[in-house]
Coordinates of N, CA and C in Angstrom, one line a residue:
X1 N -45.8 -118.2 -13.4 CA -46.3 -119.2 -12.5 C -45.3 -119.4 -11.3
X2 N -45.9 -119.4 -10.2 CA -45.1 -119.6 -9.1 C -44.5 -121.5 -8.7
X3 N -43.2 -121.1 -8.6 CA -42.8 -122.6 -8.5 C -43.2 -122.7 -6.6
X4 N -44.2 -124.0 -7.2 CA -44.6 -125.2 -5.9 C -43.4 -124.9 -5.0
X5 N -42.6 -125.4 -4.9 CA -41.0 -125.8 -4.0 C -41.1 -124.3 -3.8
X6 N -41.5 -123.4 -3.2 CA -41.0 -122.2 -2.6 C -41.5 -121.9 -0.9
X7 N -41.0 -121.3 -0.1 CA -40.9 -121.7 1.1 C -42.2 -120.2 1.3
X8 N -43.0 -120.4 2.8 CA -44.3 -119.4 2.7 C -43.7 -118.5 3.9
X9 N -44.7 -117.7 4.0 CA -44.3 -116.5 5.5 C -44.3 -117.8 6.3
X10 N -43.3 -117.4 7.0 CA -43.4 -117.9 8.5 C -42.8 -118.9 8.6
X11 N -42.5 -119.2 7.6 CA -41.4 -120.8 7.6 C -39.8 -120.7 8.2
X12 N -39.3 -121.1 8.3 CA -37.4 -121.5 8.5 C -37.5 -122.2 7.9
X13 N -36.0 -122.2 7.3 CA -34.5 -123.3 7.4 C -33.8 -123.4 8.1
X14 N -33.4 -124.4 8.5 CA -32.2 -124.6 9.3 C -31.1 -123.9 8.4
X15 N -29.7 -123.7 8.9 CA -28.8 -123.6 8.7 C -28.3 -124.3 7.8
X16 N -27.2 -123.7 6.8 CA -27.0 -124.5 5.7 C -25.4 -124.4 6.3
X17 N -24.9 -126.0 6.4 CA -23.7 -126.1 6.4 C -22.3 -125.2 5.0
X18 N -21.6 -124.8 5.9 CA -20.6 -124.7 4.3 C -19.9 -125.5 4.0
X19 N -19.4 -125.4 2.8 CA -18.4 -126.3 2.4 C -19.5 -126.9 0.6
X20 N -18.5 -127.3 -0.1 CA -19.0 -127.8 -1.2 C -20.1 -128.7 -1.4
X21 N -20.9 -128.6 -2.4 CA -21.9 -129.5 -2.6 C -21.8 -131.0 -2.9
X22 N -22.1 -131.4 -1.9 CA -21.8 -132.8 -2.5 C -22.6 -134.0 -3.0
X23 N -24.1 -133.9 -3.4 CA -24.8 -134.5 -3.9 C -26.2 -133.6 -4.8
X24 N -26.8 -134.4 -5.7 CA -27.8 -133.1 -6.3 C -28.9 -134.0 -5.5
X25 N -29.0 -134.4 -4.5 CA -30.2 -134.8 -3.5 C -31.5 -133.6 -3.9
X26 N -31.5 -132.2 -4.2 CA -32.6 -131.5 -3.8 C -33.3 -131.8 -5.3
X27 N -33.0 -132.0 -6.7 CA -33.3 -132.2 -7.6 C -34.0 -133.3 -7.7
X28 N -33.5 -134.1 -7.1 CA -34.1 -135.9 -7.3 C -35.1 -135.7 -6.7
X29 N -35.1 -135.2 -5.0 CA -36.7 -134.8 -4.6 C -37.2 -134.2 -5.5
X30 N -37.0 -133.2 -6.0 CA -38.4 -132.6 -6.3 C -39.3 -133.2 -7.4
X31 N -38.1 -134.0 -8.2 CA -38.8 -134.8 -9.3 C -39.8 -136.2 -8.4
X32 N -39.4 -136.6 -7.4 CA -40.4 -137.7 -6.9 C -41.4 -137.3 -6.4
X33 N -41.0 -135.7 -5.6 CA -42.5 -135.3 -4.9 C -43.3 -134.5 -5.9
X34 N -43.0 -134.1 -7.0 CA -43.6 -134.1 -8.0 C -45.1 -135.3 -8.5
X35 N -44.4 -136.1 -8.4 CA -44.8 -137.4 -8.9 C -46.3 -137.7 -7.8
X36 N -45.3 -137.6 -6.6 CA -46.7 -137.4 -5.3 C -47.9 -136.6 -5.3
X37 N -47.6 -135.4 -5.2 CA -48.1 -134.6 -5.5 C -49.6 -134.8 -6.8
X38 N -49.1 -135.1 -8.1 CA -50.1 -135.4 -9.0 C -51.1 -136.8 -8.2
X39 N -50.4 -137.6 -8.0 CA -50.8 -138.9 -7.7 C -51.9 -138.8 -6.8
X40 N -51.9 -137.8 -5.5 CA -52.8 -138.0 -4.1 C -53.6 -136.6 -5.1
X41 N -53.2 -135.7 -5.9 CA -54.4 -134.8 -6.2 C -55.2 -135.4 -7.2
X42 N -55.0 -136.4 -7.7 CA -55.9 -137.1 -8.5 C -56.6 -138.4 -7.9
X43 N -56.0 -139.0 -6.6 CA -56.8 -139.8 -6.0 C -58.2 -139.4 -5.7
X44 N -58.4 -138.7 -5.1 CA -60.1 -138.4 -4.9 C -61.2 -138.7 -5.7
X45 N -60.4 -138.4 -7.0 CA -61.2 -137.7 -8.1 C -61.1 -139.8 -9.2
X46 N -60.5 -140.3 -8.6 CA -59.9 -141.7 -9.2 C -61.4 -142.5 -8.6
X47 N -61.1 -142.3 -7.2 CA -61.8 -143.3 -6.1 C -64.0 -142.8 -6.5
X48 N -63.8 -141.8 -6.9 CA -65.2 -140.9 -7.3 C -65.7 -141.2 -8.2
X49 N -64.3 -141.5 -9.2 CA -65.0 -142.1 -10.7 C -65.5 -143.2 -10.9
X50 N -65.8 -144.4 -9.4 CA -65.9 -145.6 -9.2 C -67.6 -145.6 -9.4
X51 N -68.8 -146.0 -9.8 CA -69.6 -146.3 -10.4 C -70.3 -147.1 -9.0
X52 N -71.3 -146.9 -8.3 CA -71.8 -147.6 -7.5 C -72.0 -149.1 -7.9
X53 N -71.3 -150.4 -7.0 CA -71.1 -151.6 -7.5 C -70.4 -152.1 -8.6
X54 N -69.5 -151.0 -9.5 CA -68.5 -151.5 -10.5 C -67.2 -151.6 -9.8
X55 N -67.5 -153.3 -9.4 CA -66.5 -153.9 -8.0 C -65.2 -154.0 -9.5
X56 N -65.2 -154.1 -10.8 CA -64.2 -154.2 -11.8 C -63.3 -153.4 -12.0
X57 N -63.9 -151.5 -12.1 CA -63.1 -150.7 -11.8 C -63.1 -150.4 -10.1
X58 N -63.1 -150.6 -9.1 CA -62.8 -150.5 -7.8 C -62.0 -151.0 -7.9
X59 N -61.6 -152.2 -8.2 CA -60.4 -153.1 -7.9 C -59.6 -152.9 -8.3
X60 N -59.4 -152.1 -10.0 CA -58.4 -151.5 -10.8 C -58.1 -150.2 -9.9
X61 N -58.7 -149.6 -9.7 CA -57.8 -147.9 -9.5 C -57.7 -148.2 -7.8
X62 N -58.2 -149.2 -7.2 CA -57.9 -149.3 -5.5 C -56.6 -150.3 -5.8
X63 N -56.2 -150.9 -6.8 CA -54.9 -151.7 -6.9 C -53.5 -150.8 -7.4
X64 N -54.1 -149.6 -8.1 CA -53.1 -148.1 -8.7 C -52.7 -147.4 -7.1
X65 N -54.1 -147.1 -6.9 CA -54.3 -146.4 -5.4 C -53.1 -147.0 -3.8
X66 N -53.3 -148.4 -3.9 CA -52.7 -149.4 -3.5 C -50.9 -149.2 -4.1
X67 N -50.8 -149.4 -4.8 CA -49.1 -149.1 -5.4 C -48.3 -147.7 -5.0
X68 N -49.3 -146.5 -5.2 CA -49.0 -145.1 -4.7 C -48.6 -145.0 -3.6
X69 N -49.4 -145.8 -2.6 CA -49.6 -145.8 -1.0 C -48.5 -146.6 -1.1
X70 N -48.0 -147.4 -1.4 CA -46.9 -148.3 -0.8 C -45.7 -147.7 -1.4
X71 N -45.1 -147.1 -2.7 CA -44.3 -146.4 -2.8 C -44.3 -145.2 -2.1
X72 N -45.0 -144.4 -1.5 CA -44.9 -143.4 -0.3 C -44.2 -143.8 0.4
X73 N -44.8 -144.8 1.3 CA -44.8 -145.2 2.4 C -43.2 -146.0 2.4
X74 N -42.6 -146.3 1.2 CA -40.9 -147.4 1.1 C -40.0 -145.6 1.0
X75 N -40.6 -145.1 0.3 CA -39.9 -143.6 0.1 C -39.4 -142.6 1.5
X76 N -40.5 -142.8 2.2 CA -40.3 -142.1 3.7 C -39.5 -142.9 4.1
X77 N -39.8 -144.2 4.3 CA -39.0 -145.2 5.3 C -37.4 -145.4 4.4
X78 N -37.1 -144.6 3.8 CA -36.2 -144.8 2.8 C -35.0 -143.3 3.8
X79 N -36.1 -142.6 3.8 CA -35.5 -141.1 4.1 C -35.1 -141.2 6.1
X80 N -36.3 -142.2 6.5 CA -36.3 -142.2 7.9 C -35.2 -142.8 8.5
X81 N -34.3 -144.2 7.5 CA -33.4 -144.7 7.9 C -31.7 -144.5 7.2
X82 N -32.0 -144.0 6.2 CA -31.0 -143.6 5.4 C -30.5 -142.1 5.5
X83 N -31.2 -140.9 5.5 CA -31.4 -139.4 5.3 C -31.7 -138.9 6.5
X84 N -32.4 -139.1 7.3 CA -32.6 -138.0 8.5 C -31.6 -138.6 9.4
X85 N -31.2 -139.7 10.3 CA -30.3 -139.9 11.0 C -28.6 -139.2 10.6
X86 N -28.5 -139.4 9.4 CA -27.2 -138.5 9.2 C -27.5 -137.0 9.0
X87 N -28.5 -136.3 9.0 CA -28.3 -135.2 9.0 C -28.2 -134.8 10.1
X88 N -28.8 -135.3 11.6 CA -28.7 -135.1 12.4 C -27.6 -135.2 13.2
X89 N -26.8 -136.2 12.8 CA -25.2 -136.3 13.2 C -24.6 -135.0 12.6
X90 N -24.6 -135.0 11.5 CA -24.0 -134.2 10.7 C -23.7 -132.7 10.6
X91 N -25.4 -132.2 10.8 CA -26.0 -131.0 10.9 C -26.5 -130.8 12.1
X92 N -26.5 -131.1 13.2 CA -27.0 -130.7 14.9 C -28.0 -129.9 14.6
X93 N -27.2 -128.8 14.2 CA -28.1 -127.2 13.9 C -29.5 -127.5 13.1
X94 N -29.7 -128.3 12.5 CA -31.6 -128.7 12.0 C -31.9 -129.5 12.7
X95 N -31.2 -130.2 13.9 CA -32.3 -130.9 14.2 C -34.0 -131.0 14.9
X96 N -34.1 -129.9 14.7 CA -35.6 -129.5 15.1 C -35.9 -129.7 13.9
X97 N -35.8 -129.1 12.8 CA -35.9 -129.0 11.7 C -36.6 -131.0 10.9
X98 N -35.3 -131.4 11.4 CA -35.3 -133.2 11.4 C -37.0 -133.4 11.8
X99 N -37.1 -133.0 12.8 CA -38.1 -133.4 14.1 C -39.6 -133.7 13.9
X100 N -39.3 -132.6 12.9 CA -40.3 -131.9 12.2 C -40.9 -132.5 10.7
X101 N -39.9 -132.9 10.1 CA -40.0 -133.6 9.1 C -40.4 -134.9 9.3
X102 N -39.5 -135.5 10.5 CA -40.0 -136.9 10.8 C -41.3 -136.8 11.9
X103 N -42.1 -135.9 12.3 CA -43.7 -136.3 12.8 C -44.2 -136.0 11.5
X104 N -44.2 -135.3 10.5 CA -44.8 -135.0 9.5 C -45.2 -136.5 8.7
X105 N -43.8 -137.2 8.5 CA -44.0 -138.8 7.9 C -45.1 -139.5 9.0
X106 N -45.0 -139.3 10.6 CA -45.6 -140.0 11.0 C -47.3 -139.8 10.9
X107 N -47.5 -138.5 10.3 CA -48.9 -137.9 10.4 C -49.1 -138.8 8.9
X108 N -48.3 -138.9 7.8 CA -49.1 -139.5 6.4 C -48.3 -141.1 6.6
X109 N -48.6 -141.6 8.1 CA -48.2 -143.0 7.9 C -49.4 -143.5 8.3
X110 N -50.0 -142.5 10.0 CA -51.4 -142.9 10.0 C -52.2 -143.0 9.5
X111 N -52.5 -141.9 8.6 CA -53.4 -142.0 7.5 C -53.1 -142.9 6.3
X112 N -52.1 -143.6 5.9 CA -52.2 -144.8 5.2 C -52.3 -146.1 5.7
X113 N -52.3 -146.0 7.1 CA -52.6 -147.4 7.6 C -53.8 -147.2 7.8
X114 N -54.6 -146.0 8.2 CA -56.1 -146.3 8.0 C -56.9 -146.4 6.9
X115 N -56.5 -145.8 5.3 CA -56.8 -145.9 4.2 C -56.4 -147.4 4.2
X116 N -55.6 -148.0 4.1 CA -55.2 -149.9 3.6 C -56.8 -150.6 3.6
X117 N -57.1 -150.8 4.7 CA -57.8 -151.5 5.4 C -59.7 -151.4 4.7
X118 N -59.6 -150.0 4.7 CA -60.5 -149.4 4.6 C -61.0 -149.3 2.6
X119 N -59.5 -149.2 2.1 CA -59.6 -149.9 0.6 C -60.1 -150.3 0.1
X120 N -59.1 -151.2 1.0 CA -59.5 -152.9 0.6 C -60.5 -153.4 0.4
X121 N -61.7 -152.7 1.6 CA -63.2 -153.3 1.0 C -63.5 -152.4 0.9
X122 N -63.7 -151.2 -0.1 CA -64.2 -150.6 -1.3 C -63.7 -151.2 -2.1
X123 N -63.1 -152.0 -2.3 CA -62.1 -152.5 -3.7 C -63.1 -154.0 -4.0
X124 N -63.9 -154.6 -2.8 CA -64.6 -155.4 -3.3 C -66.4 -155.4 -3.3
X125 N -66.8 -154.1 -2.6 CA -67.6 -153.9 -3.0 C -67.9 -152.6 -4.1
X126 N -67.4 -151.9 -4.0 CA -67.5 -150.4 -4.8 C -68.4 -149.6 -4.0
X127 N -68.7 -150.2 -2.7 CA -70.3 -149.7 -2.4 C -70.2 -147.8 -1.9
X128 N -71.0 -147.0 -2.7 CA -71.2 -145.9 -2.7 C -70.4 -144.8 -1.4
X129 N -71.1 -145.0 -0.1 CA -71.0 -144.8 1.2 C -69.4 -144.8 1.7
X130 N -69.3 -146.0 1.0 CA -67.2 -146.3 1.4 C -66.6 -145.5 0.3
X131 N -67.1 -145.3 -0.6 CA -66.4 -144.5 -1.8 C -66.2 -143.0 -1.0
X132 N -67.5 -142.5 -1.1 CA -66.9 -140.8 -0.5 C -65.9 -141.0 0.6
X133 N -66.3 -142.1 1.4 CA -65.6 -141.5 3.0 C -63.7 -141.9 2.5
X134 N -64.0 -143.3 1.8 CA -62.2 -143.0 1.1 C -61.8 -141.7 0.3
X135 N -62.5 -141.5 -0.6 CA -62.0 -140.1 -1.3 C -61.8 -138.8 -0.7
X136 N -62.5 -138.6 0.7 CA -62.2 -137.9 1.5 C -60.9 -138.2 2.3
X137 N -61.2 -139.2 2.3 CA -59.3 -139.6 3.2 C -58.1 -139.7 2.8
X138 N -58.7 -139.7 1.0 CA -57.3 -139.3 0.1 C -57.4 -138.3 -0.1
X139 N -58.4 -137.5 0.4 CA -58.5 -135.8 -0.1 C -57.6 -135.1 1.1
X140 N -57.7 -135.3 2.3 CA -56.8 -135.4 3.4 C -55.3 -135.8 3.2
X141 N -55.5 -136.7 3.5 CA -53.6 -137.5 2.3 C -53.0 -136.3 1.9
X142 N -54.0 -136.0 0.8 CA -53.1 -135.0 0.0 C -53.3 -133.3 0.6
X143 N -54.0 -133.3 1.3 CA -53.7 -131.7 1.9 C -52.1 -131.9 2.8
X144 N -52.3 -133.1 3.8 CA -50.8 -133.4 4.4 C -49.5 -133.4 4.0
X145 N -49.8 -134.1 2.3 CA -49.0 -133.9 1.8 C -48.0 -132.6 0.8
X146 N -49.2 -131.7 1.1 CA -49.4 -130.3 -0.1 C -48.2 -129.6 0.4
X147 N -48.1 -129.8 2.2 CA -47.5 -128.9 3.3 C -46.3 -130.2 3.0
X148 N -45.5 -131.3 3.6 CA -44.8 -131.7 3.8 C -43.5 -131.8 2.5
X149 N -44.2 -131.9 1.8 CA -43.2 -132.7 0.2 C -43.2 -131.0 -0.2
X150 N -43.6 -129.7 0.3 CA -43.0 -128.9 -0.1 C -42.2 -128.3 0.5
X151 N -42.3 -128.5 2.4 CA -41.2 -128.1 3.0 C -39.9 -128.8 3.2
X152 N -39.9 -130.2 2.8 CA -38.9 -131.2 2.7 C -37.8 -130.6 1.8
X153 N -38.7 -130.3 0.6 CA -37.8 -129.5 -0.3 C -37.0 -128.4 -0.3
X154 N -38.2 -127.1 0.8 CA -37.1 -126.1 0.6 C -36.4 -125.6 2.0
X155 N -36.6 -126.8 2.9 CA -35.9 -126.4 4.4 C -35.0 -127.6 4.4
X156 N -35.0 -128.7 4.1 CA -34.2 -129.7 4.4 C -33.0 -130.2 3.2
X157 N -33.7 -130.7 2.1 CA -32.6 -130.6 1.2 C -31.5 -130.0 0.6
X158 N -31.1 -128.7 0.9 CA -30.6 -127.2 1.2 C -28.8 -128.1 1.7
X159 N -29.5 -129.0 3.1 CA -28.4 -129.4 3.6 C -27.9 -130.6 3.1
X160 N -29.0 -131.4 3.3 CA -28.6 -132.6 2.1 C -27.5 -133.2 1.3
X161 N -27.9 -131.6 0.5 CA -26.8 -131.6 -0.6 C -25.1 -131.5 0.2
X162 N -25.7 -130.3 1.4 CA -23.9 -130.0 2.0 C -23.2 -131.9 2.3
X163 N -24.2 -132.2 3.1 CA -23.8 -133.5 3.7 C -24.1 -134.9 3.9
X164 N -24.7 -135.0 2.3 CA -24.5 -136.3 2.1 C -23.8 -136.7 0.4
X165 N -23.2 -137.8 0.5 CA -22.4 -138.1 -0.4 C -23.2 -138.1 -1.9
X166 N -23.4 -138.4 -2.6 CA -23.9 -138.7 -4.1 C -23.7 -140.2 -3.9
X167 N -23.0 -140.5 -3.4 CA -23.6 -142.3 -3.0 C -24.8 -142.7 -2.2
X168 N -24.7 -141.9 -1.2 CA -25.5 -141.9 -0.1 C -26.9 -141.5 -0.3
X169 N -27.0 -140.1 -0.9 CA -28.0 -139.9 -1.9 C -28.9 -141.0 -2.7
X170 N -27.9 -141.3 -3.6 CA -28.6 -142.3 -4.3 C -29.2 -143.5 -3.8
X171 N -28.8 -144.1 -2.7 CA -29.1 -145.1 -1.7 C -30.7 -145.1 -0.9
X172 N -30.7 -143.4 -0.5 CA -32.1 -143.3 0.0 C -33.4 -143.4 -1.2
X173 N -32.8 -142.3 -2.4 CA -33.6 -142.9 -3.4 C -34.0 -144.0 -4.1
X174 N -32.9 -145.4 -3.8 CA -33.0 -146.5 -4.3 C -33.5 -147.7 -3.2
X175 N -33.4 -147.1 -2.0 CA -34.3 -148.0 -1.1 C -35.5 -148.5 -1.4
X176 N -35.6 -149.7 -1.1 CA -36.6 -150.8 -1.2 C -37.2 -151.4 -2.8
X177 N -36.7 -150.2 -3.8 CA -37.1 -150.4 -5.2 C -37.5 -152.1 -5.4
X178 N -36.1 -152.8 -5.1 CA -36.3 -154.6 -5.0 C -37.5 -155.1 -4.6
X179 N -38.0 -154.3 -3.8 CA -39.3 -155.0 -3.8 C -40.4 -155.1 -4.1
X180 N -40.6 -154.1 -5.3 CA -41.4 -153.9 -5.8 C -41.9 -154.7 -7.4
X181 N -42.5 -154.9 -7.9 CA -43.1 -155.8 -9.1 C -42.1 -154.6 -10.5
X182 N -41.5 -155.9 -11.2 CA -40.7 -155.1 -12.0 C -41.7 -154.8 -12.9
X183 N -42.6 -155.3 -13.2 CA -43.5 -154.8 -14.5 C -44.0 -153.4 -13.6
X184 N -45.2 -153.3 -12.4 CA -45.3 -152.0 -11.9 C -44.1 -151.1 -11.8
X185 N -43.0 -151.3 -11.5 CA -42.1 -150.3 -11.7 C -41.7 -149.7 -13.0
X186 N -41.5 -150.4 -14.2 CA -41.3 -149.5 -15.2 C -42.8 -148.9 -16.0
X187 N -43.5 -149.2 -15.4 CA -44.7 -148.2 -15.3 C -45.2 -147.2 -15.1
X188 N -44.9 -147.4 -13.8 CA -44.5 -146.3 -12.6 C -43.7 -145.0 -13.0
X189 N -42.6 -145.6 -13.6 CA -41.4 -144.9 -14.4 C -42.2 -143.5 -15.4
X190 N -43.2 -144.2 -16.5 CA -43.8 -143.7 -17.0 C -44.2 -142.4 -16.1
X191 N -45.1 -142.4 -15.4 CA -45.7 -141.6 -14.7 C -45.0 -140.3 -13.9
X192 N -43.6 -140.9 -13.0 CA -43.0 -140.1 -12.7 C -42.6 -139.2 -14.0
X193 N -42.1 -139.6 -15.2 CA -41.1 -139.1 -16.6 C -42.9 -137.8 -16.2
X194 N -44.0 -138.3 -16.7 CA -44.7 -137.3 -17.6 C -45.1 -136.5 -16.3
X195 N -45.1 -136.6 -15.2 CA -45.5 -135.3 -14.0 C -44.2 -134.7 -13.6
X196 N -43.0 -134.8 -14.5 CA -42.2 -133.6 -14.6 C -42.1 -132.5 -16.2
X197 N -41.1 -131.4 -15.8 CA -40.8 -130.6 -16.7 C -40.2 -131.4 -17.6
X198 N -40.2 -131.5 -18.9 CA -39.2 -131.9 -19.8 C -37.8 -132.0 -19.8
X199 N -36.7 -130.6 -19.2 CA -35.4 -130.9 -18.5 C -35.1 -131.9 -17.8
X200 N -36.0 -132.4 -17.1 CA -35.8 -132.8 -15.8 C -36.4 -134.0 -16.1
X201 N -36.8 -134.8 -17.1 CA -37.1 -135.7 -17.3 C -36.0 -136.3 -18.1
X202 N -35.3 -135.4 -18.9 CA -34.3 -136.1 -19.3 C -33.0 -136.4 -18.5
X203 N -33.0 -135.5 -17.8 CA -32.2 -135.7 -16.7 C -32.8 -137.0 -15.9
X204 N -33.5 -137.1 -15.2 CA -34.0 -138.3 -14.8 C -33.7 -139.5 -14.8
X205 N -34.5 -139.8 -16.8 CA -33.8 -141.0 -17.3 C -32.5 -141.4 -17.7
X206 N -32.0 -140.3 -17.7 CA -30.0 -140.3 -17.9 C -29.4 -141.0 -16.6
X207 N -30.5 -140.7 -15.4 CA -29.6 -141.4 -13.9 C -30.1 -143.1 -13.9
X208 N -31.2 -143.3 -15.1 CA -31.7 -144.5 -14.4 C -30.6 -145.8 -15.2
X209 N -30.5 -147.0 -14.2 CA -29.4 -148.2 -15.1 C -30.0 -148.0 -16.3
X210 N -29.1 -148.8 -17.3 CA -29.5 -149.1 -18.6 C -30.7 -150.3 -18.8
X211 N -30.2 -151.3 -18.2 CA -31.3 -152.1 -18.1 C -33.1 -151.6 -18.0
X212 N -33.0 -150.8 -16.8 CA -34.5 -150.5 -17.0 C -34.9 -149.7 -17.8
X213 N -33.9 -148.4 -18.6 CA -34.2 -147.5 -19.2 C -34.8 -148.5 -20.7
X214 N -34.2 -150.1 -20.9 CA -34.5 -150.8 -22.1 C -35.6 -150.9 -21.6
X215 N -36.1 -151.8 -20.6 CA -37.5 -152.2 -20.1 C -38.5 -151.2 -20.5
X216 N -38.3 -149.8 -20.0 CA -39.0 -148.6 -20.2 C -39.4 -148.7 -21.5
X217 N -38.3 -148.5 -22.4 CA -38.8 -148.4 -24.1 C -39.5 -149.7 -24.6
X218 N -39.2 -151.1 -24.1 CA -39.6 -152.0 -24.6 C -40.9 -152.3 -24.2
X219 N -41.4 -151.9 -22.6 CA -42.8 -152.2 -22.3 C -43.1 -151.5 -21.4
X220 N -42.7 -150.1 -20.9 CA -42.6 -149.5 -19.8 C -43.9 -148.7 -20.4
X221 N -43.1 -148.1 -21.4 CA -43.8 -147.2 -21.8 C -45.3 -146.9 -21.9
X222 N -45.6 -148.4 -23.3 CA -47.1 -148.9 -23.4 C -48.0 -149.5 -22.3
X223 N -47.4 -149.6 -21.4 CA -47.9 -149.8 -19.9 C -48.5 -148.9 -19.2
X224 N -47.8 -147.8 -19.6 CA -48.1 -146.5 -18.7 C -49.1 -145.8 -19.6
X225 N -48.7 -145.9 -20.9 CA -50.3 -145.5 -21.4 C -51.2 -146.1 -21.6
X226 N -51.1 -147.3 -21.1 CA -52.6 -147.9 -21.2 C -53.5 -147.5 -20.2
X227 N -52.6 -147.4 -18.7 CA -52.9 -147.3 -17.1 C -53.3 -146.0 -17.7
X228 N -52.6 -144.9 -18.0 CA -53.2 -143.8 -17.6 C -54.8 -143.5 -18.9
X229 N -54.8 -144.2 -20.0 CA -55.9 -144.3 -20.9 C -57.2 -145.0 -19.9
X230 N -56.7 -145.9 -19.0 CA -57.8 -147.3 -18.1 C -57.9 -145.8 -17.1
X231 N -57.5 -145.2 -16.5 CA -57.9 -144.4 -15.3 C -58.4 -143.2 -15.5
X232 N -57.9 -142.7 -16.9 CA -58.3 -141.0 -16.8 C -59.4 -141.4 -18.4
X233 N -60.2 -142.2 -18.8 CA -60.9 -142.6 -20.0 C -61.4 -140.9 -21.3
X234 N -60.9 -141.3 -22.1 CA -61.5 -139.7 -22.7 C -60.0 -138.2 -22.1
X235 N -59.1 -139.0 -21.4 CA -58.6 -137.9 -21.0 C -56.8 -137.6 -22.1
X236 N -56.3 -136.5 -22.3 CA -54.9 -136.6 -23.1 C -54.2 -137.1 -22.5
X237 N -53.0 -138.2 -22.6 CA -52.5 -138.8 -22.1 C -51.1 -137.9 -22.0
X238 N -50.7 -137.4 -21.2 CA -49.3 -136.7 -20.9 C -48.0 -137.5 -21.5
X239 N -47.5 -136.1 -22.4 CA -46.1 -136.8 -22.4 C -45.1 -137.1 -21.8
X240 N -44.2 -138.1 -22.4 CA -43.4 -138.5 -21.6 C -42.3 -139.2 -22.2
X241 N -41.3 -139.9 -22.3 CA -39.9 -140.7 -22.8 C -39.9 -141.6 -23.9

């Protein structure tokens, strides 16, 4: 099976600085855009399964739908303020490369500020008409995304690693987390653990504090299988931690 994260004809990298590695930045991506990845390829098919006028489940999976979108959206703005400005100091030699990455965020920002809006009332009617044209806009979403969260990975993080710290690293990954609902987050958790490889899940929750790794076991967990038993009904629930 061909690993996703592989770069296609026609692509570049920028130049890889030398000198020692100093953060495992390309690893942590791939486990989140992993995460993306599943999330926007099952949106369509989420927003579809909505029942003409069952405003009950509209509200449930456009409130899931609603969480995904907003964790994107703190994740980029994580990378736009933290991660691309110092590569660009750092690395000169990609900054096209930067340029590139950063219209890419701006092409899946527009399309989530016009999905928000547009949600929001399918989420209180369910009405048929607004169903396809959203499922189509997440079906979009995620073609944008198919291209971006794979070249992030195998053109940009390369450098990453040369030149950002393992502090620094961690920092872009840990942006905005605070603001998010602690019960949705160790949920969330769930989800990212089961849309990776098993290595890499353990690796994962070995980086997370101890604190939430308790949360996780204590209610994270049954959280996340309930969410995924409420959205995917009749479907095997992936393992995970």
């Amino acid at each position: 099976m061909t690993n996703f994260f592989t770069m296609k004809a026609g692509e570049t990298a920028p130049p890889v600085p030398v000198g020692p590695i100093l953060c495992t930045g390309t690893a942590a991506m791939r486990r989140i855009h992993r995460f993306f990845l599943w999330a926007y390829d099952e949106a369509p098919g989420l927003v579809r399964s909505v029942g003409p006028g069952d405003t009950s489940r509209a509200a449930y999976v456009g409130e899931v739908l609603g969480n995904f979108d907003n964790v994107l959206h703190v994740h980029h703005q994580g990378e736009d303020l933290l991660m691309y400005p110092k590569l660009t100091e750092r690395a000169p030699a990609c900054a096209l490369h930067v340029e590139q990455m950063l219209a890419q965020h701006r092409q899946v920002a527009e399309r989530l500020n016009t999905i928000a809006p547009f949600r929001l009332r399918w989420m209180e009617t369910a009405d048929p008409h607004m169903g396809r044209e959203l499922a189509e806009r997440y079906a979009d979403l995620s073609g944008v995304l198919q291209v971006h969260l794979r070249r992030e990975v195998t053109e940009m993080m390369p450098v990453v690693d040369k030149v950002l710290t393992e502090k620094e690293g961690n920092e872009v990954g840990q942006h905005g987390i605070e603001t998010f609902d602690k019960k949705f987050m160790v949920g969330y958790l769930g989800m990212v653990l089961a849309t990776n490889p098993p290595d890499d899940r353990k690796e994962l929750f070995k980086e997370i504090p101890l604190p939430v790794r308790l949360a996780y076991r204590l209610v994270g967990r049954r959280l996340y299988r309930k969410q995924h038993a409420t959205l995917f009904p009749g479907r095997p629930i992936p393992e995970t931690l």
